[in-house]
Amino acid sequence: MNSIKKDHLEFFCKQMNENLGIPFFLMDSNGEVLFEASTGYHQNPLSPEKEIYLQSLIKKDEPSDFPIIKSTNLLENFIIVNLESNDTFTGAIVGGPSLFTTPSDDRLRRMLIDWGLFLEQDLINIHYQSLPIIKHLELIRSGIMIHYMVYHKILDTENVISQNKQLETESIQIENPNLNISINRQQFTSHHDFLASEKILNGIQTGNKREVLNDLQKIYEEYGFGTLSKKSQLRNDKNLTISTIALATRAAILGGVHYEVAYTLSDLFIQRLEELNNSDEIFKLCQKALGDFADRVFASQNEKYSKPISLCRNYIVNHIYEKISLADLTELVDFTPNYLSKIFKKETGLSISEYIHKTKIEEAKKLISFSSYSLSDICSLLNFTDQSYFAKIFKKYTGVTPKKFLKNENTL
């Protein structure tokens, strides 16, 4: 153990537990817990046994000259101050868990699915809701305080942050990039031309769908793409497509597509992507995504509206999952209902109620195509009074019923 007396280290743990509201553990060089101040501690239902979980956090070869902040794959954060005596690792003080922010129920549900766990989600939610929220800078400062109590050394906050970042970087070292570049040259393999990518993004930003799809096909046939997963071709193709969609989303926003529309569409494409199981389907989805972004840019750039009507259209898009009334819109632009209805119809060619319905149906089409929601769920999400009315409005703007549309999508 460190040259500081064990009872002093225990005192530090108790004080920090009371001040921060998170457990503190004193551990020896073998990872055994010698002392714990764990008022308010609850075992995470997702984690292994407490001692095993804590042992996974400390490493004998990590530095002791600054406090370390670690985040686990359970989203929990810990303060670690390694103890050293005569250049020999003697143990560690570990404080945690805490959170940077409380994860949503949906994120926790996805974690359970990813790990193939069948646990009562209510128990998981209760655990995460019980953890204190402590921001990264506060953890750093608390770590500096503990380090000072142990070693009586004054540390600079910015320097400790920098050292932690360096430690994170070292833990995710990649293979020698220069060696990989050399191997690619020897094997006559390379990434696609940078200018080809730029042409695709420019095509999206200018709304030129034909150019976008032609250039994407050219890259696919003549160059191929990079490698973002060495273990799985399917994962590699998905990672590449996610990267492509992310860039296309930004290009679409720069081209004039409302950011909320672009980001929502991006999320839906990526959710759908994760359900696919072969490379051909993935490439087709990539084509569809990039083509859709280009179409929306084209439509956006060819629609010229007055400022009040643009405000109304943006409001409708941003509140598509809510009940939208004429009163909401008139309050937004400070027009009388009759005057707003008149100029809205004049500029868009649709009445306000028709425009809201059409926008909701466009959203419904995306949800049917790229999400796992049932038709009844979609009907409810978009605030239609009942499924028959939803089907009637859907057919009015698409020519087919929602069930027919879903069947057609499933046969693609």
Coordinates of C-alpha atoms in Angstrom, one line a residue:
M1 CA 0.0 0.0 0.0
N2 CA 1.1 3.6 -0.5
S3 CA 3.3 5.2 2.2
I4 CA 0.3 7.2 3.4
K5 CA -1.4 5.3 6.2
K6 CA -4.3 3.1 5.3
D7 CA -6.7 4.9 7.7
H8 CA -5.9 8.2 6.0
L9 CA -6.8 6.8 2.6
E10 CA -10.0 5.4 4.1
F11 CA -10.7 8.9 5.5
F12 CA -10.2 10.4 2.0
C13 CA -12.7 7.8 0.6
K14 CA -15.3 8.6 3.2
Q15 CA -15.0 12.4 2.7
M16 CA -15.2 12.1 -1.1
N17 CA -18.2 9.8 -0.9
E18 CA -20.1 12.3 1.3
N19 CA -19.1 15.3 -0.9
L20 CA -19.8 13.8 -4.4
G21 CA -22.5 11.3 -3.5
I22 CA -20.7 8.4 -5.3
P23 CA -19.0 5.3 -3.9
F24 CA -15.3 5.3 -3.3
F25 CA -13.2 2.1 -3.0
L26 CA -9.7 1.6 -1.8
M27 CA -8.1 -1.3 -3.7
D28 CA -4.8 -3.2 -3.3
S29 CA -2.4 -4.1 -6.1
N30 CA -4.3 -7.4 -6.7
G31 CA -7.6 -5.6 -7.2
E32 CA -9.1 -6.6 -3.9
V33 CA -11.3 -4.1 -2.2
L34 CA -9.8 -3.2 1.1
F35 CA -12.3 -0.5 2.1
E36 CA -15.4 1.0 0.6
A37 CA -17.4 4.1 1.4
S38 CA -20.5 3.3 -0.6
T39 CA -23.4 5.1 0.8
G40 CA -26.1 5.1 -1.8
Y41 CA -24.4 2.4 -3.9
H42 CA -26.5 0.1 -6.0
Q43 CA -25.1 -2.7 -8.2
N44 CA -25.7 -2.1 -11.9
P45 CA -27.9 -5.1 -13.1
L46 CA -25.9 -5.1 -16.3
S47 CA -22.4 -5.3 -14.7
P48 CA -20.5 -8.3 -13.5
E49 CA -19.8 -8.8 -9.8
K50 CA -18.7 -5.5 -8.1
E51 CA -15.0 -6.5 -7.5
I52 CA -14.6 -7.9 -11.0
Y53 CA -16.1 -4.7 -12.5
L54 CA -13.7 -2.6 -10.4
Q55 CA -10.7 -4.7 -11.3
S56 CA -11.4 -4.1 -15.0
L57 CA -10.8 -0.4 -14.4
I58 CA -7.3 -0.4 -12.9
K59 CA -4.1 -1.2 -14.7
K60 CA -0.7 -1.5 -13.0
D61 CA 1.1 0.1 -16.0
E62 CA -1.1 3.2 -16.0
P63 CA 0.4 6.5 -14.6
S64 CA 0.0 7.6 -11.0
D65 CA 1.1 11.2 -11.5
F66 CA -2.4 12.4 -12.4
P67 CA -6.0 11.3 -11.8
I68 CA -7.6 9.2 -14.6
I69 CA -11.2 9.5 -15.7
K70 CA -12.6 6.3 -17.3
S71 CA -15.9 5.7 -19.0
T72 CA -17.2 2.1 -19.4
N73 CA -19.4 0.5 -22.1
L74 CA -22.2 0.7 -19.5
L75 CA -22.0 4.5 -19.9
E76 CA -20.7 4.8 -16.3
N77 CA -17.8 7.1 -15.3
F78 CA -15.1 6.6 -12.7
I79 CA -12.3 8.6 -11.0
I80 CA -9.1 6.6 -10.6
V81 CA -6.0 7.6 -8.6
N82 CA -3.3 5.0 -8.8
L83 CA -1.3 4.5 -5.6
E84 CA 2.5 4.1 -5.9
S85 CA 5.3 3.7 -3.4
N86 CA 9.0 3.5 -4.4
D87 CA 8.0 3.3 -8.1
T88 CA 5.8 0.2 -7.4
F89 CA 2.1 0.0 -8.0
T90 CA 0.4 -0.6 -4.6
G91 CA -3.3 -0.1 -5.4
A92 CA -5.8 2.5 -6.4
I93 CA -8.6 4.8 -5.1
V94 CA -11.6 4.3 -7.4
G95 CA -14.7 6.6 -7.3
G96 CA -17.9 5.9 -9.2
P97 CA -20.1 5.2 -10.9
S98 CA -21.6 8.5 -12.1
L99 CA -23.0 9.7 -15.4
F100 CA -22.5 12.6 -17.7
T101 CA -26.2 12.5 -18.6
T102 CA -29.0 10.1 -17.9
P103 CA -29.5 7.8 -20.9
S104 CA -32.9 7.6 -22.4
D105 CA -35.1 4.5 -21.9
D106 CA -34.8 3.9 -25.7
R107 CA -31.0 3.8 -25.5
L108 CA -31.0 1.4 -22.6
R109 CA -33.4 -0.8 -24.5
R110 CA -31.0 -0.9 -27.5
M111 CA -28.1 -1.7 -25.2
L112 CA -30.1 -4.8 -23.9
I113 CA -30.8 -5.9 -27.5
D114 CA -27.1 -5.4 -28.5
W115 CA -25.9 -7.6 -25.7
G116 CA -28.6 -10.2 -26.0
L117 CA -29.8 -9.7 -22.4
F118 CA -33.3 -10.4 -21.2
L119 CA -33.6 -8.3 -18.1
E120 CA -36.5 -6.3 -16.7
Q121 CA -35.9 -2.9 -18.2
D122 CA -37.6 -1.1 -15.3
L123 CA -34.8 -2.3 -13.1
I124 CA -32.2 -0.9 -15.5
N125 CA -34.0 2.4 -15.8
I126 CA -34.2 2.7 -12.0
H127 CA -30.5 2.1 -11.6
Y128 CA -29.5 4.7 -14.2
Q129 CA -31.9 7.3 -12.8
S130 CA -30.4 6.8 -9.4
L131 CA -26.8 7.7 -10.5
P132 CA -25.6 11.3 -9.9
I133 CA -24.9 13.4 -12.9
I134 CA -21.3 14.8 -12.7
K135 CA -19.8 16.6 -15.6
H136 CA -16.3 15.7 -16.9
L137 CA -14.7 18.8 -15.6
E138 CA -16.1 18.2 -12.1
L139 CA -14.7 14.7 -12.1
I140 CA -11.3 16.0 -13.2
R141 CA -11.3 18.6 -10.4
S142 CA -12.4 16.0 -7.8
G143 CA -9.6 13.7 -9.1
I144 CA -7.1 16.5 -8.7
M145 CA -8.2 17.0 -5.1
I146 CA -7.8 13.3 -4.3
H147 CA -4.4 13.2 -6.0
Y148 CA -3.3 16.2 -3.9
M149 CA -4.5 14.5 -0.6
V150 CA -2.4 11.4 -1.5
Y151 CA 0.7 13.0 -3.1
H152 CA 0.6 16.7 -2.0
K153 CA 1.3 17.8 -5.6
I154 CA -0.5 20.7 -7.2
L155 CA -1.8 19.8 -10.7
D156 CA -2.9 22.0 -13.5
T157 CA -6.5 21.2 -14.6
E158 CA -5.9 21.8 -18.3
N159 CA -2.8 19.6 -18.2
V160 CA -4.7 16.8 -16.5
I161 CA -7.4 17.0 -19.2
S162 CA -4.7 16.8 -21.8
Q163 CA -3.0 13.8 -20.2
N164 CA -6.3 11.9 -20.0
K165 CA -6.9 12.6 -23.7
Q166 CA -3.4 11.3 -24.5
L167 CA -4.2 8.2 -22.4
E168 CA -7.4 7.6 -24.4
T169 CA -5.5 8.0 -27.7
E170 CA -2.9 5.5 -26.7
S171 CA -5.6 3.0 -25.8
I172 CA -7.0 3.0 -29.3
Q173 CA -3.8 2.9 -31.4
I174 CA -4.4 1.9 -35.0
E175 CA -2.1 -0.1 -37.2
N176 CA 0.8 1.7 -38.7
P177 CA -0.9 3.9 -41.4
N178 CA 2.3 4.3 -43.4
L179 CA 2.7 0.6 -43.7
N180 CA -0.9 0.2 -44.8
I181 CA -0.5 2.9 -47.4
S182 CA 2.6 1.1 -48.7
I183 CA 0.8 -2.3 -48.9
N184 CA -2.1 -0.7 -50.8
R185 CA 0.3 0.8 -53.4
Q186 CA 2.1 -2.6 -53.8
Q187 CA -1.2 -4.3 -54.3
F188 CA -2.5 -1.6 -56.7
T189 CA -5.4 -0.9 -54.4
S190 CA -6.5 2.5 -53.3
H191 CA -9.4 4.5 -52.0
H192 CA -11.6 6.2 -54.6
D193 CA -10.7 9.5 -56.0
F194 CA -11.3 12.4 -53.6
L195 CA -12.7 14.5 -56.4
A196 CA -15.3 11.7 -57.1
S197 CA -16.6 12.1 -53.6
E198 CA -16.7 15.8 -53.9
K199 CA -18.7 15.5 -57.1
I200 CA -21.3 13.4 -55.3
L201 CA -21.6 15.9 -52.4
N202 CA -21.8 18.8 -54.8
G203 CA -24.5 17.0 -56.8
I204 CA -26.5 16.6 -53.6
Q205 CA -26.0 20.2 -52.6
T206 CA -27.2 21.4 -56.0
G207 CA -30.0 18.9 -56.2
N208 CA -28.6 17.0 -59.2
K209 CA -29.9 13.5 -58.6
R210 CA -28.7 12.0 -61.9
E211 CA -25.2 13.2 -61.4
V212 CA -25.1 11.9 -57.8
L213 CA -26.3 8.4 -58.8
N214 CA -24.0 8.2 -61.8
D215 CA -20.9 9.2 -59.8
L216 CA -21.8 6.8 -57.0
Q217 CA -22.1 3.9 -59.5
K218 CA -18.8 4.9 -61.0
I219 CA -17.0 4.7 -57.6
Y220 CA -18.7 1.4 -56.9
E221 CA -17.6 -0.2 -60.2
E222 CA -14.2 1.4 -60.8
Y223 CA -12.7 2.1 -57.4
G224 CA -14.4 0.4 -54.6
F225 CA -14.5 1.9 -51.1
G226 CA -12.2 1.9 -48.1
T227 CA -12.1 -0.6 -45.2
L228 CA -13.9 0.3 -42.0
S229 CA -14.1 -3.2 -40.6
K230 CA -11.5 -6.0 -41.0
K231 CA -13.6 -8.7 -39.4
S232 CA -16.9 -8.5 -41.3
Q233 CA -17.7 -7.4 -44.9
L234 CA -21.3 -6.7 -43.9
R235 CA -20.2 -4.5 -41.0
N236 CA -17.7 -2.8 -43.3
D237 CA -20.4 -2.0 -45.9
K238 CA -22.7 -0.7 -43.2
N239 CA -20.0 1.5 -41.7
L240 CA -19.1 3.0 -45.1
T241 CA -22.8 3.7 -45.8
I242 CA -23.3 5.4 -42.5
S243 CA -20.3 7.6 -43.2
T244 CA -21.7 8.4 -46.7
I245 CA -25.2 9.2 -45.3
A246 CA -23.6 11.5 -42.7
L247 CA -21.8 13.5 -45.4
A248 CA -24.9 13.5 -47.6
T249 CA -27.0 14.9 -44.7
R250 CA -24.6 17.9 -44.3
A251 CA -24.6 18.5 -48.1
A252 CA -28.4 18.5 -48.1
I253 CA -28.6 21.0 -45.3
L254 CA -26.1 23.2 -47.1
G255 CA -28.3 22.8 -50.2
G256 CA -31.3 24.2 -48.4
V257 CA -33.1 21.2 -46.8
H258 CA -34.3 22.0 -43.3
Y259 CA -31.9 20.6 -40.8
E260 CA -34.6 18.8 -38.8
V261 CA -35.9 17.1 -42.0
A262 CA -32.3 16.1 -43.0
Y263 CA -31.4 14.7 -39.6
T264 CA -34.6 12.8 -39.2
L265 CA -34.2 11.3 -42.7
S266 CA -30.6 10.3 -41.9
D267 CA -31.7 8.6 -38.7
L268 CA -34.4 6.6 -40.5
F269 CA -32.0 5.5 -43.3
I270 CA -29.4 4.3 -40.8
Q271 CA -32.0 2.5 -38.7
R272 CA -33.2 0.7 -41.8
L273 CA -29.6 0.0 -42.8
E274 CA -29.0 -1.9 -39.6
E275 CA -31.8 -4.3 -40.5
L276 CA -30.2 -5.3 -43.8
N277 CA -28.2 -8.5 -44.3
N278 CA -26.5 -8.4 -47.6
S279 CA -24.2 -6.0 -49.5
D280 CA -26.5 -5.5 -52.5
E281 CA -29.4 -4.3 -50.3
I282 CA -27.0 -1.9 -48.5
F283 CA -25.8 -0.4 -51.7
K284 CA -29.4 0.0 -53.0
L285 CA -30.2 1.8 -49.7
C286 CA -27.2 4.1 -50.2
Q287 CA -28.4 4.9 -53.7
K288 CA -31.9 5.6 -52.3
A289 CA -30.6 7.8 -49.5
L290 CA -28.4 10.0 -51.7
G291 CA -31.1 10.2 -54.4
D292 CA -33.7 11.3 -51.8
F293 CA -31.4 14.0 -50.4
A294 CA -30.7 15.3 -53.9
D295 CA -34.5 15.3 -54.7
R296 CA -35.2 17.3 -51.5
V297 CA -32.5 19.8 -52.3
F298 CA -34.0 20.3 -55.8
A299 CA -37.5 20.7 -54.4
S300 CA -36.2 23.2 -51.8
Q301 CA -34.3 25.3 -54.2
N302 CA -37.3 25.5 -56.6
E303 CA -39.8 26.6 -54.0
K304 CA -39.8 30.3 -53.4
Y305 CA -42.1 31.4 -50.6
S306 CA -42.6 34.6 -48.7
K307 CA -41.1 34.8 -45.2
P308 CA -44.5 34.2 -43.4
I309 CA -45.3 31.1 -45.5
S310 CA -41.8 29.8 -45.0
L311 CA -42.2 30.2 -41.2
C312 CA -45.5 28.3 -41.4
R313 CA -43.9 25.5 -43.5
N314 CA -41.0 25.1 -41.1
Y315 CA -43.4 25.1 -38.1
I316 CA -45.4 22.3 -39.7
V317 CA -42.3 20.2 -40.4
N318 CA -40.9 20.7 -36.8
H319 CA -44.3 19.9 -35.2
I320 CA -45.3 17.1 -37.5
Y321 CA -45.9 14.7 -34.6
E322 CA -48.2 17.1 -32.9
K323 CA -51.7 18.5 -33.5
I324 CA -51.2 21.6 -35.7
S325 CA -54.0 24.1 -35.8
L326 CA -54.7 27.2 -37.9
A327 CA -54.6 29.2 -34.6
D328 CA -51.0 28.0 -34.0
L329 CA -49.9 29.3 -37.4
T330 CA -51.8 32.6 -37.2
E331 CA -50.2 33.3 -33.9
L332 CA -46.8 32.5 -35.4
V333 CA -47.0 35.1 -38.2
D334 CA -49.6 37.5 -36.6
F335 CA -52.1 37.2 -39.5
T336 CA -55.8 36.8 -39.4
P337 CA -57.0 33.2 -40.2
N338 CA -58.7 34.3 -43.4
Y339 CA -55.7 36.2 -44.7
L340 CA -53.2 33.5 -43.8
S341 CA -55.4 30.8 -45.5
K342 CA -55.6 32.9 -48.6
I343 CA -51.9 33.6 -49.1
F344 CA -50.9 30.1 -48.1
K345 CA -53.1 28.6 -50.8
K346 CA -51.9 31.1 -53.3
E347 CA -48.2 30.3 -52.7
T348 CA -48.3 26.6 -52.1
G349 CA -51.3 25.6 -54.2
L350 CA -52.7 23.7 -51.2
S351 CA -54.9 24.7 -48.3
I352 CA -53.3 24.7 -44.8
S353 CA -55.1 21.4 -43.8
E354 CA -54.1 19.8 -47.2
Y355 CA -50.5 20.9 -46.7
I356 CA -50.4 19.5 -43.2
H357 CA -51.9 16.2 -44.4
K358 CA -49.5 15.9 -47.3
T359 CA -46.5 16.6 -45.0
K360 CA -47.7 14.0 -42.5
I361 CA -48.1 11.4 -45.2
E362 CA -44.6 12.1 -46.5
E363 CA -43.4 11.4 -42.9
A364 CA -45.6 8.3 -42.7
K365 CA -44.0 7.0 -45.9
K366 CA -40.5 7.3 -44.3
L367 CA -41.6 5.6 -41.1
I368 CA -43.1 2.7 -43.1
S369 CA -40.0 2.3 -45.2
F370 CA -37.3 2.8 -42.6
S371 CA -38.6 2.1 -39.2
S372 CA -40.1 -0.9 -37.4
Y373 CA -43.3 0.9 -36.3
S374 CA -46.6 -0.7 -37.1
L375 CA -49.2 1.1 -39.1
S376 CA -51.3 1.7 -36.0
D377 CA -48.3 3.1 -34.3
I378 CA -47.6 5.5 -37.2
C379 CA -51.2 6.5 -37.3
S380 CA -51.1 7.4 -33.6
L381 CA -47.7 9.1 -33.8
L382 CA -48.9 11.4 -36.5
N383 CA -52.0 12.3 -34.6
F384 CA -54.6 10.9 -37.0
T385 CA -58.0 10.3 -35.4
D386 CA -58.3 6.7 -36.4
Q387 CA -56.7 4.2 -38.9
S388 CA -59.5 4.4 -41.5
Y389 CA -59.1 8.2 -41.7
F390 CA -55.3 7.7 -41.9
A391 CA -55.7 5.2 -44.7
K392 CA -58.1 7.5 -46.6
I393 CA -55.7 10.5 -46.4
F394 CA -52.7 8.2 -47.2
K395 CA -54.4 6.9 -50.4
K396 CA -55.3 10.5 -51.4
Y397 CA -51.7 11.5 -51.6
T398 CA -50.0 8.3 -52.7
G399 CA -52.6 6.4 -54.7
V400 CA -52.4 3.3 -52.5
T401 CA -53.4 2.3 -49.0
P402 CA -50.8 2.1 -46.2
K403 CA -51.0 -1.7 -46.3
K404 CA -50.3 -1.7 -50.0
F405 CA -47.5 0.7 -49.7
L406 CA -45.9 -1.5 -46.9
K407 CA -46.3 -4.6 -49.1
N408 CA -44.6 -2.9 -52.0
E409 CA -41.7 -1.7 -49.8
N410 CA -41.2 -5.2 -48.4
T411 CA -40.9 -6.6 -52.0
L412 CA -38.1 -4.2 -53.0

